[in-house]
mmCIF file of C-alpha atoms and ligand atoms in Angstrom:
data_model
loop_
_atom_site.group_PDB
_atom_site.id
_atom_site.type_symbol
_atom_site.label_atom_id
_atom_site.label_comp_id
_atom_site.label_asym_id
_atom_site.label_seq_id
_atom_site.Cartn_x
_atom_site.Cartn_y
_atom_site.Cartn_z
ATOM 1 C CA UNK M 267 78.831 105.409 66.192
ATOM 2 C CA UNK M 268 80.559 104.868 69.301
ATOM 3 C CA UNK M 269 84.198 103.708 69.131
ATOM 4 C CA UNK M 270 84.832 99.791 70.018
ATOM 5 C CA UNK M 271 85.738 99.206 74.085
ATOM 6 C CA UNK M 272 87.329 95.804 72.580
ATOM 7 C CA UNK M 273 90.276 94.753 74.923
ATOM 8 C CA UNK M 274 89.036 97.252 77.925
ATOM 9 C CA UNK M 275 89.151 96.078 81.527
ATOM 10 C CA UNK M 276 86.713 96.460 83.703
ATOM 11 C CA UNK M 277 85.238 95.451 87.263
ATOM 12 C CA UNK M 278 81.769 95.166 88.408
ATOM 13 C CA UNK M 279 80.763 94.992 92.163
ATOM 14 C CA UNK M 280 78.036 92.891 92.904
ATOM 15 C CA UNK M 281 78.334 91.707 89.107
ATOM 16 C CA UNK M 282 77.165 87.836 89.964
ATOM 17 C CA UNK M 283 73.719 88.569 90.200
ATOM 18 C CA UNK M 284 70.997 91.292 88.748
ATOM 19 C CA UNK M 285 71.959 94.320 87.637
ATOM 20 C CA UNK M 286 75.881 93.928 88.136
ATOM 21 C CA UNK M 287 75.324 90.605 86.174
ATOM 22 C CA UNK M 288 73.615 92.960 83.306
ATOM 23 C CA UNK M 289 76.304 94.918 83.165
ATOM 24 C CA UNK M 290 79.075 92.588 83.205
ATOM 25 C CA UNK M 291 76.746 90.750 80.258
ATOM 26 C CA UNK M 292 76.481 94.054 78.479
ATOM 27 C CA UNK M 293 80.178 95.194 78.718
ATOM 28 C CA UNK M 294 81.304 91.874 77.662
ATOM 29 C CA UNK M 295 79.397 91.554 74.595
ATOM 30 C CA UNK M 296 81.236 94.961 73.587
ATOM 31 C CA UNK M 297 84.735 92.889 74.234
ATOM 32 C CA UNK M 298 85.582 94.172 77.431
ATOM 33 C CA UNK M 299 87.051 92.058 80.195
ATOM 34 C CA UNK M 300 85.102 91.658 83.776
ATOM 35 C CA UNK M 301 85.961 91.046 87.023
ATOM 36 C CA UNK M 302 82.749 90.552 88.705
ATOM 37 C CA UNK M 303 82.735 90.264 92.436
ATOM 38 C CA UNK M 304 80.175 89.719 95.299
ATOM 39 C CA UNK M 305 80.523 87.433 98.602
ATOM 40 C CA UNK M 306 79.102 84.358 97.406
ATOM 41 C CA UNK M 307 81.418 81.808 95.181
ATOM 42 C CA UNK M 308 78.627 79.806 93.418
ATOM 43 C CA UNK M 309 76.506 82.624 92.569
ATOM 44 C CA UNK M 310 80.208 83.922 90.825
ATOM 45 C CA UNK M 311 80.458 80.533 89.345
ATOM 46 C CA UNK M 312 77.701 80.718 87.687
ATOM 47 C CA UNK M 313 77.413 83.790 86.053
ATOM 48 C CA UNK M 314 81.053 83.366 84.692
ATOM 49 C CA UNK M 315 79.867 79.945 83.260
ATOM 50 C CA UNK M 316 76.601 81.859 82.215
ATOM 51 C CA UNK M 317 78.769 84.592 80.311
ATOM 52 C CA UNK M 318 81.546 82.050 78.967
ATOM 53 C CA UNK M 319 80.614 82.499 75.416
ATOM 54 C CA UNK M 320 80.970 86.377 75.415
ATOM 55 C CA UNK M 321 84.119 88.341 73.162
ATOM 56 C CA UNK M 322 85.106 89.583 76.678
ATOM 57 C CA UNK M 323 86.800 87.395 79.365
ATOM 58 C CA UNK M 324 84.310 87.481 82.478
ATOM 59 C CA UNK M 325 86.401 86.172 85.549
ATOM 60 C CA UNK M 326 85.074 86.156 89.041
ATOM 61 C CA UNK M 327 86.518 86.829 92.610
ATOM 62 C CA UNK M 328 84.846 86.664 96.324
ATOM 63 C CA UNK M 329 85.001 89.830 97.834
ATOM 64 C CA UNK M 330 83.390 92.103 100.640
ATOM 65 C CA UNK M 331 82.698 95.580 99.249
ATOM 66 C CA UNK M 332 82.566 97.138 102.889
ATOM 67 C CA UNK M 333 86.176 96.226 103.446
ATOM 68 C CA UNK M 334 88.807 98.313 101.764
ATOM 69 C CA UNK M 335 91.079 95.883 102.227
ATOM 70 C CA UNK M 336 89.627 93.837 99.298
ATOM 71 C CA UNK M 337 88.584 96.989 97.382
ATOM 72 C CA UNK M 338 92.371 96.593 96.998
ATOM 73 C CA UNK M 339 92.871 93.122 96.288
ATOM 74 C CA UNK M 340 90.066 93.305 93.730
ATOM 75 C CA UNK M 341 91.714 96.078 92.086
ATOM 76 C CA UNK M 342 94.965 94.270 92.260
ATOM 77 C CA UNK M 343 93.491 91.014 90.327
ATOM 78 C CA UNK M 344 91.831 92.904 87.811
ATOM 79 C CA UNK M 345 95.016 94.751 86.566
ATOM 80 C CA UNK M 346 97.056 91.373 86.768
ATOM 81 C CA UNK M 347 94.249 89.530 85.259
ATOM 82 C CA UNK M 348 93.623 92.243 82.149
ATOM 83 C CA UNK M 349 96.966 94.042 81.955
ATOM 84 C CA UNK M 350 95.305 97.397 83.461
ATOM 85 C CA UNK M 351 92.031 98.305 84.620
ATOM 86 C CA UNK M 352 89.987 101.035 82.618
ATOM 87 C CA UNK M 353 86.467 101.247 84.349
ATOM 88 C CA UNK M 354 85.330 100.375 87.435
ATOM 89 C CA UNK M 355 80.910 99.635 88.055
ATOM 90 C CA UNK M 356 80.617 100.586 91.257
ATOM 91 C CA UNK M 357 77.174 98.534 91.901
ATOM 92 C CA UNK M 358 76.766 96.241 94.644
ATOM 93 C CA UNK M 359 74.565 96.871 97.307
ATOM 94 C CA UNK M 360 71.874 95.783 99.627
ATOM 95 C CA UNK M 361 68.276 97.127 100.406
ATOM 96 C CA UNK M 362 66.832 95.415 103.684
ATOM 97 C CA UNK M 363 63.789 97.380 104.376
ATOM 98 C CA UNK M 364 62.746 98.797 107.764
ATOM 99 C CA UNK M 365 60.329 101.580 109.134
ATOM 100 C CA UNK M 366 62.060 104.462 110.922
ATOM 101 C CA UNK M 367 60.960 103.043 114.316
ATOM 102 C CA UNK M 368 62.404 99.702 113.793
ATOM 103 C CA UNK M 369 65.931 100.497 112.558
ATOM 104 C CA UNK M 370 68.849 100.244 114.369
ATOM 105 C CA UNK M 371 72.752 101.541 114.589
ATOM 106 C CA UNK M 372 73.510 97.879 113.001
ATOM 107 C CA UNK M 373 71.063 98.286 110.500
ATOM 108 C CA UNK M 374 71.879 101.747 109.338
ATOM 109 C CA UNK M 375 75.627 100.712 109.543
ATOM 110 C CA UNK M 376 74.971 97.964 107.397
ATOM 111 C CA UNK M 377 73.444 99.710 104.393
ATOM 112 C CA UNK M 378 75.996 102.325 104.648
ATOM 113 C CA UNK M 379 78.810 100.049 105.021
ATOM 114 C CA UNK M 380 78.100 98.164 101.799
ATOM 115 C CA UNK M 381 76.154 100.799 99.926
ATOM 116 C CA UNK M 382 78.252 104.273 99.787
ATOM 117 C CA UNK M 383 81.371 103.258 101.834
ATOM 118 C CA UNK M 384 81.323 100.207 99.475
ATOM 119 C CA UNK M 385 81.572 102.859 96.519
ATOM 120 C CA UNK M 386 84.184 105.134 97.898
ATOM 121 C CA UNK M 387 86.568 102.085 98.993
ATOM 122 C CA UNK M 388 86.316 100.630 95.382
ATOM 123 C CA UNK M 389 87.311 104.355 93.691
ATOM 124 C CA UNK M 390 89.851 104.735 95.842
ATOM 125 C CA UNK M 391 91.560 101.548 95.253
ATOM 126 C CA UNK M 392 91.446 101.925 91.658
ATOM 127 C CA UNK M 393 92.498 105.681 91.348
ATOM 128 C CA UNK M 394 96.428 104.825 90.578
ATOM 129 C CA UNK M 395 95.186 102.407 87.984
ATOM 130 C CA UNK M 396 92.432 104.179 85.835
ATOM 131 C CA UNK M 397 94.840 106.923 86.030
ATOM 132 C CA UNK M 398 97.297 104.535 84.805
ATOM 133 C CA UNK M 399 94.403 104.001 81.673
ATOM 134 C CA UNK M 400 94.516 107.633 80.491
ATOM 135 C CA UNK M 401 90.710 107.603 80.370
ATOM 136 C CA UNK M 402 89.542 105.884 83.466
ATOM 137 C CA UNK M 403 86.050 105.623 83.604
ATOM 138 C CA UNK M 404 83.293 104.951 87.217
ATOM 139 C CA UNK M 405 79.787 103.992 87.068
ATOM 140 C CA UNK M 406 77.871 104.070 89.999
ATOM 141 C CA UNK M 407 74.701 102.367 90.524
ATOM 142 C CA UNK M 408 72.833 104.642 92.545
ATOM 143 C CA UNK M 409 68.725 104.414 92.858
ATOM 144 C CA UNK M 410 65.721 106.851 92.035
ATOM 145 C CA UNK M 411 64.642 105.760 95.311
ATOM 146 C CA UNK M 412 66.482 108.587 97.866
ATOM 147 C CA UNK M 413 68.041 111.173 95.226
ATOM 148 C CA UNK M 414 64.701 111.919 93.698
ATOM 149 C CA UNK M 415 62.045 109.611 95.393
ATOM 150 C CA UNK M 416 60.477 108.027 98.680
ATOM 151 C CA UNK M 417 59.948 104.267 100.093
ATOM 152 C CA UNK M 418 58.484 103.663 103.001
ATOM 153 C CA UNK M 419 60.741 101.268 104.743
ATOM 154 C CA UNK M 420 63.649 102.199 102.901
ATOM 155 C CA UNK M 421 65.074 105.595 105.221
ATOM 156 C CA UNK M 422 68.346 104.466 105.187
ATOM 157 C CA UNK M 423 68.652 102.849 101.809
ATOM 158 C CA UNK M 424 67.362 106.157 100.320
ATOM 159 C CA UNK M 425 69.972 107.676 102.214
ATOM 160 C CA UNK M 426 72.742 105.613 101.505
ATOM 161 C CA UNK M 427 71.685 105.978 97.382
ATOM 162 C CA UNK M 428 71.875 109.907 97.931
ATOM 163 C CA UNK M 429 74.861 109.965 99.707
ATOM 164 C CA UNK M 430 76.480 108.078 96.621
ATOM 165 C CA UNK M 431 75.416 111.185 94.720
ATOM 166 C CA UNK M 432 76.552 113.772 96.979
ATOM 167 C CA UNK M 433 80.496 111.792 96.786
ATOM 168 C CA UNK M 434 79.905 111.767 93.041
ATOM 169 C CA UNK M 435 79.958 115.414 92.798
ATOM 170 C CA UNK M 436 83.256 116.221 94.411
ATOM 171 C CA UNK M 437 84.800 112.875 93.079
ATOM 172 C CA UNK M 438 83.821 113.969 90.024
ATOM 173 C CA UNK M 439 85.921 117.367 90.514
ATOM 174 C CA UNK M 440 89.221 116.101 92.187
ATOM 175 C CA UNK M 441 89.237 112.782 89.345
ATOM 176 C CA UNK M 442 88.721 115.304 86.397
ATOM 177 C CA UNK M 443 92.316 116.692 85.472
ATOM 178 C CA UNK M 444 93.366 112.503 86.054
ATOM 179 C CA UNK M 445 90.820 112.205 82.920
ATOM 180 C CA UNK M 446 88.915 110.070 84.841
ATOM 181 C CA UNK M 447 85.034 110.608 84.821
ATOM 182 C CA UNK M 448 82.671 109.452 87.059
ATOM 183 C CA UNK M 449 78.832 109.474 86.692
ATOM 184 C CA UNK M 450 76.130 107.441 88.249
ATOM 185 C CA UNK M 451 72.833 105.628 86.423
ATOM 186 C CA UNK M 452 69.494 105.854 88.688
ATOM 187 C CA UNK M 453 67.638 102.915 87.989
ATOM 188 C CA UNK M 454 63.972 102.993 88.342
ATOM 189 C CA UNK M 455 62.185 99.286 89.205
ATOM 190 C CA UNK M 456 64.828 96.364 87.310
ATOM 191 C CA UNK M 457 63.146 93.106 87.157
ATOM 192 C CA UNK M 458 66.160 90.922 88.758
ATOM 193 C CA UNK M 459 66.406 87.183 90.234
ATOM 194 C CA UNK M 460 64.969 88.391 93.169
ATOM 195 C CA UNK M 461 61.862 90.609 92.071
ATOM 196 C CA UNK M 462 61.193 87.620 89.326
ATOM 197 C CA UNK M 463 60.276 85.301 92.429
ATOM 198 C CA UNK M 464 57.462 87.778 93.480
ATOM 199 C CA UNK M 465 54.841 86.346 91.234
ATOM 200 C CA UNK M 466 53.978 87.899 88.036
ATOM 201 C CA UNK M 467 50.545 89.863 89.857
ATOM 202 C CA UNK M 468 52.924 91.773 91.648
ATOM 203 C CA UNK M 469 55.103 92.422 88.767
ATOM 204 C CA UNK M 470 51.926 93.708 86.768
ATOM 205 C CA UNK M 471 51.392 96.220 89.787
ATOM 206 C CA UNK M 472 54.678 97.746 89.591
ATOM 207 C CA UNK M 473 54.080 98.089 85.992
ATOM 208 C CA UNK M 474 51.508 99.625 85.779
ATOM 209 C CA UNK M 475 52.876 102.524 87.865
ATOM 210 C CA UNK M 476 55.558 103.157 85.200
ATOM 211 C CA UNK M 477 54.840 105.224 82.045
ATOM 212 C CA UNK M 478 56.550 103.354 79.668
ATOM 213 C CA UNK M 479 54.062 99.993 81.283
ATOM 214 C CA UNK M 480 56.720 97.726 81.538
ATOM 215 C CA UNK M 481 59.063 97.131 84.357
ATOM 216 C CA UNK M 482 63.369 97.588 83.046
ATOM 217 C CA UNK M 483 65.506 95.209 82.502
ATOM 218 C CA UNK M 484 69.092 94.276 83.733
ATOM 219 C CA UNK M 485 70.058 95.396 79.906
ATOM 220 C CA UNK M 486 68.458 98.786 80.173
ATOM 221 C CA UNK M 487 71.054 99.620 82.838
ATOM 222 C CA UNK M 488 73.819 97.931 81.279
ATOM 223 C CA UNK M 489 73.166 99.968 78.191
ATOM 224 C CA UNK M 490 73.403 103.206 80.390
ATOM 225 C CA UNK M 491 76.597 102.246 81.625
ATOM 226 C CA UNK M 492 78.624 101.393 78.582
ATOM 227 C CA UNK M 493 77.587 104.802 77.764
ATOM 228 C CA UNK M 494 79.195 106.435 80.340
ATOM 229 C CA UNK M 495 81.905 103.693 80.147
ATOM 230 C CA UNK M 496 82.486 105.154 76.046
ATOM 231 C CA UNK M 497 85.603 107.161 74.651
ATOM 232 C CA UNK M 498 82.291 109.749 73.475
ATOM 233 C CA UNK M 499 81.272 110.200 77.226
ATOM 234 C CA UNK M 500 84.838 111.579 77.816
ATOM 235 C CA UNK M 501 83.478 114.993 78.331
ATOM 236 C CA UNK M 502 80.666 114.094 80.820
ATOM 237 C CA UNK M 503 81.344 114.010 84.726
ATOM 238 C CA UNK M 504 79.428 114.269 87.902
ATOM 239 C CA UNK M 505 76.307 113.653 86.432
ATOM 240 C CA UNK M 506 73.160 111.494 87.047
ATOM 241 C CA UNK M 507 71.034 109.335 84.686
ATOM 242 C CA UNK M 508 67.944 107.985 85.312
ATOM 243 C CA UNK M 509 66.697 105.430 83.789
ATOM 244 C CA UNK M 510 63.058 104.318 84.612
ATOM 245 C CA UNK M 511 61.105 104.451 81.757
ATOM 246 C CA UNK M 512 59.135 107.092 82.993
ATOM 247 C CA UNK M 513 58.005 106.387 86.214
ATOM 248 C CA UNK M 514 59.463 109.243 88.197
ATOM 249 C CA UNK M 515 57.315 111.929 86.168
ATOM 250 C CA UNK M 516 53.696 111.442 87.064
ATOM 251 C CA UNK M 517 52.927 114.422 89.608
ATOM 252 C CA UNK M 518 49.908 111.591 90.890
ATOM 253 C CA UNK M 519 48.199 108.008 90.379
ATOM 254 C CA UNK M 520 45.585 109.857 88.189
ATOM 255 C CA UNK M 521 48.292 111.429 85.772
ATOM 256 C CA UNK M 522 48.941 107.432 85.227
ATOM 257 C CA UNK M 523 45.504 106.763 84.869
ATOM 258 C CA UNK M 524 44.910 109.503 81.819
ATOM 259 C CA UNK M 525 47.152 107.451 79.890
HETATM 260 P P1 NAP X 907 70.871 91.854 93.723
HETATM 261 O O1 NAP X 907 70.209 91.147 92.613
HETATM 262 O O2 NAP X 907 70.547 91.485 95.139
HETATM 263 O O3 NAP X 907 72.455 91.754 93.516
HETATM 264 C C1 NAP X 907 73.299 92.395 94.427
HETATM 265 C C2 NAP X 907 74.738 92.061 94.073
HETATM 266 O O4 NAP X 907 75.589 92.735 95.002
HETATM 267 C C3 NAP X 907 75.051 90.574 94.193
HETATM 268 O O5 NAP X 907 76.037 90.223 93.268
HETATM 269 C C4 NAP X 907 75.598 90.472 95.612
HETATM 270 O O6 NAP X 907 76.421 89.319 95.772
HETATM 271 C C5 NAP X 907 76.388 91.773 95.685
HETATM 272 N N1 NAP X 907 76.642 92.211 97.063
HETATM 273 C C6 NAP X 907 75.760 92.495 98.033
HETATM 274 N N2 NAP X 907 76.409 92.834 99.164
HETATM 275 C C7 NAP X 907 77.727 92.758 98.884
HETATM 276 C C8 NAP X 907 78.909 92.966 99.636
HETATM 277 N N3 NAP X 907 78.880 93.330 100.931
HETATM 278 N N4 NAP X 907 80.102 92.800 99.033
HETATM 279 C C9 NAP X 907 80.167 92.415 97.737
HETATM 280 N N5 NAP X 907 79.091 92.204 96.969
HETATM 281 C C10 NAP X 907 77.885 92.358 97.553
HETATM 282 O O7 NAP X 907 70.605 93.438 93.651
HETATM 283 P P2 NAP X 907 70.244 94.378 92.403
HETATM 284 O O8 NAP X 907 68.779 94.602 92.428
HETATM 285 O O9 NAP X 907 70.885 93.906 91.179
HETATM 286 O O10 NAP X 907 70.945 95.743 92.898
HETATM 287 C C11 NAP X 907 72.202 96.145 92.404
HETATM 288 C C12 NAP X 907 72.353 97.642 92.609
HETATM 289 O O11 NAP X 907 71.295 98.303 91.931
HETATM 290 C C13 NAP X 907 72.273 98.075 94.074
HETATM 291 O O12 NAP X 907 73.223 99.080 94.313
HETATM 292 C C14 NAP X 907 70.869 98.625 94.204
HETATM 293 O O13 NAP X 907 70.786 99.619 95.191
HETATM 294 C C15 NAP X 907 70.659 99.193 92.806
HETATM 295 N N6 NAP X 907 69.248 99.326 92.408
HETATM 296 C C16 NAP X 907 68.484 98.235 92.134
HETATM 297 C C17 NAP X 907 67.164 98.416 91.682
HETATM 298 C C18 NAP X 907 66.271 97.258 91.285
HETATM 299 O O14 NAP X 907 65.103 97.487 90.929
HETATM 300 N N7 NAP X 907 66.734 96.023 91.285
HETATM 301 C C19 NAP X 907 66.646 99.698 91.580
HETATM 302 C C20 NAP X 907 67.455 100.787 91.893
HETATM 303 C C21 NAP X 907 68.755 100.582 92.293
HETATM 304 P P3 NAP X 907 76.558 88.572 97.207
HETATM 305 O O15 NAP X 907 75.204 88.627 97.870
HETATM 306 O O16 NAP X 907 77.027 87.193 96.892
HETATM 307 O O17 NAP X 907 77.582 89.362 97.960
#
């Protein structure tokens, strides 16, 4: 039995929509307050109207992730908002896909702007005040695709989702005698807004490429997060999860098919 994160405060990049928005769902039910950000107002709107009825307060505020100047401003709003800040989702992020041949210094900027400098500009903003907590907590939403597996069209994504890692590890070191840990979840494919829109054919494809035969859900991730986010996980650091319901283990398409 884990012990209650009642009265916690918490912010969530990228928390108006998919995963972020499963996580801010999944940390409120357990009575912690969110901040979710991401650029777009209404999208914020909604998912704080969507997540009114939750023991936690969900609040919202626009913010760029790949500016550090509202890393700190978000930071600032969450400890005025909750009287502290406690644990920090470092999730947004952006995967526009392009072939080696087609991508550009804008384009590789872009992913790495939002994706890993997005993560370090958050952490660093909020070191003073999960220090401030006593047992700060960061979750980073990495990706199987780039630490452990390939995508064609996705060269720079993958590398902006390993580079997350490779900050993790040191981060992890430097944050540790501040009692702040900081550990990552992979996620494998997470059906989202987005991937819903892509017909349910396609969905049964991707399915049927995972073990477990079922594409995850926003919750799945959520779940893996208020682990890390617990008073129990006080121990763990620098580590990885991933969460995929199988799909990174098949050594080929005909291990899938003996199942
Ligand atoms: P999504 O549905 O497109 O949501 C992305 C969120 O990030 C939105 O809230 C978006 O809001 C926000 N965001 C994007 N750029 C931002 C910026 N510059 N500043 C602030 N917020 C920004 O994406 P998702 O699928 O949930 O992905 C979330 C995370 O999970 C990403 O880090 C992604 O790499 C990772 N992931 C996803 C999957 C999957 O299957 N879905 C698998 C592995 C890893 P605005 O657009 O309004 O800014």
């Amino acid at each position: 039995m884990f012990a209650s994160l009642q009265g916690r405060s918490a912010i969530v990049t990228g928390g108006s929509k998919g995963i972020g928005r499963g996580i801010a769902e999944t940390f409120a039910n357990a009575g912690v307050n969110v901040l979710i950000t991401g650029r777009s107002q209404a999208d914020l709107d909604k998912a704080v109207a969507d997540l009114s009825a939750a023991p936690g307060k969900v609040s919202g505020l626009s913010a760029d992730v790949s500016s550090p100047e509202d890393a700190r401003r978000v930071v600032a709003e969450a400890v005025e908002r909750h009287g502290g800040l406690d644990i920090v989702c470092a999730n947004a992020g952006i995967f526009p896909s392009g072939r080696l041949e087609d991508l550009t210094p804008e384009s590789i900027e872009e992913v790495l702007a939002v994706n890993f400098k997005g993560t370090v500009y958050i952490v660093q903003a909020a070191l003073a005040a999960l220090t401030a907590s006593g047992h700060g907590r960061v979750v980073i939403t990495s990706s199987i695709t780039g630490p452990i597996t390939g995508y064609p069209g996705w060269s720079h994504y993958g590398a902006s989702k390993a580079a997350q890692l490779g900050f993790l590890r040191t981060a992890a070191m430097e944050l540790a005698p501040k009692q702040i840990t900081i550990n990552a979840v992979l996620p494998g494919n997470i059906i989202t807004e987005g991937l819903g829109e892509m017909g349910q054919e396609y969905l049964d494809q991707m399915a049927s490429a995972v073990p477990a035969g079922r594409l995850g859900s926003v919750a799945d991730i959520g779940n893996a997060a208020l682990f890390f986010a617990t008073d129990e996980a006080a121990y763990i650091t620098g580590q990885s999860l991933v969460v995929d319901g199988g799909q990174i283990l098949p050594e080929s398409h005909l291990a899938i098919a003996e199942l």
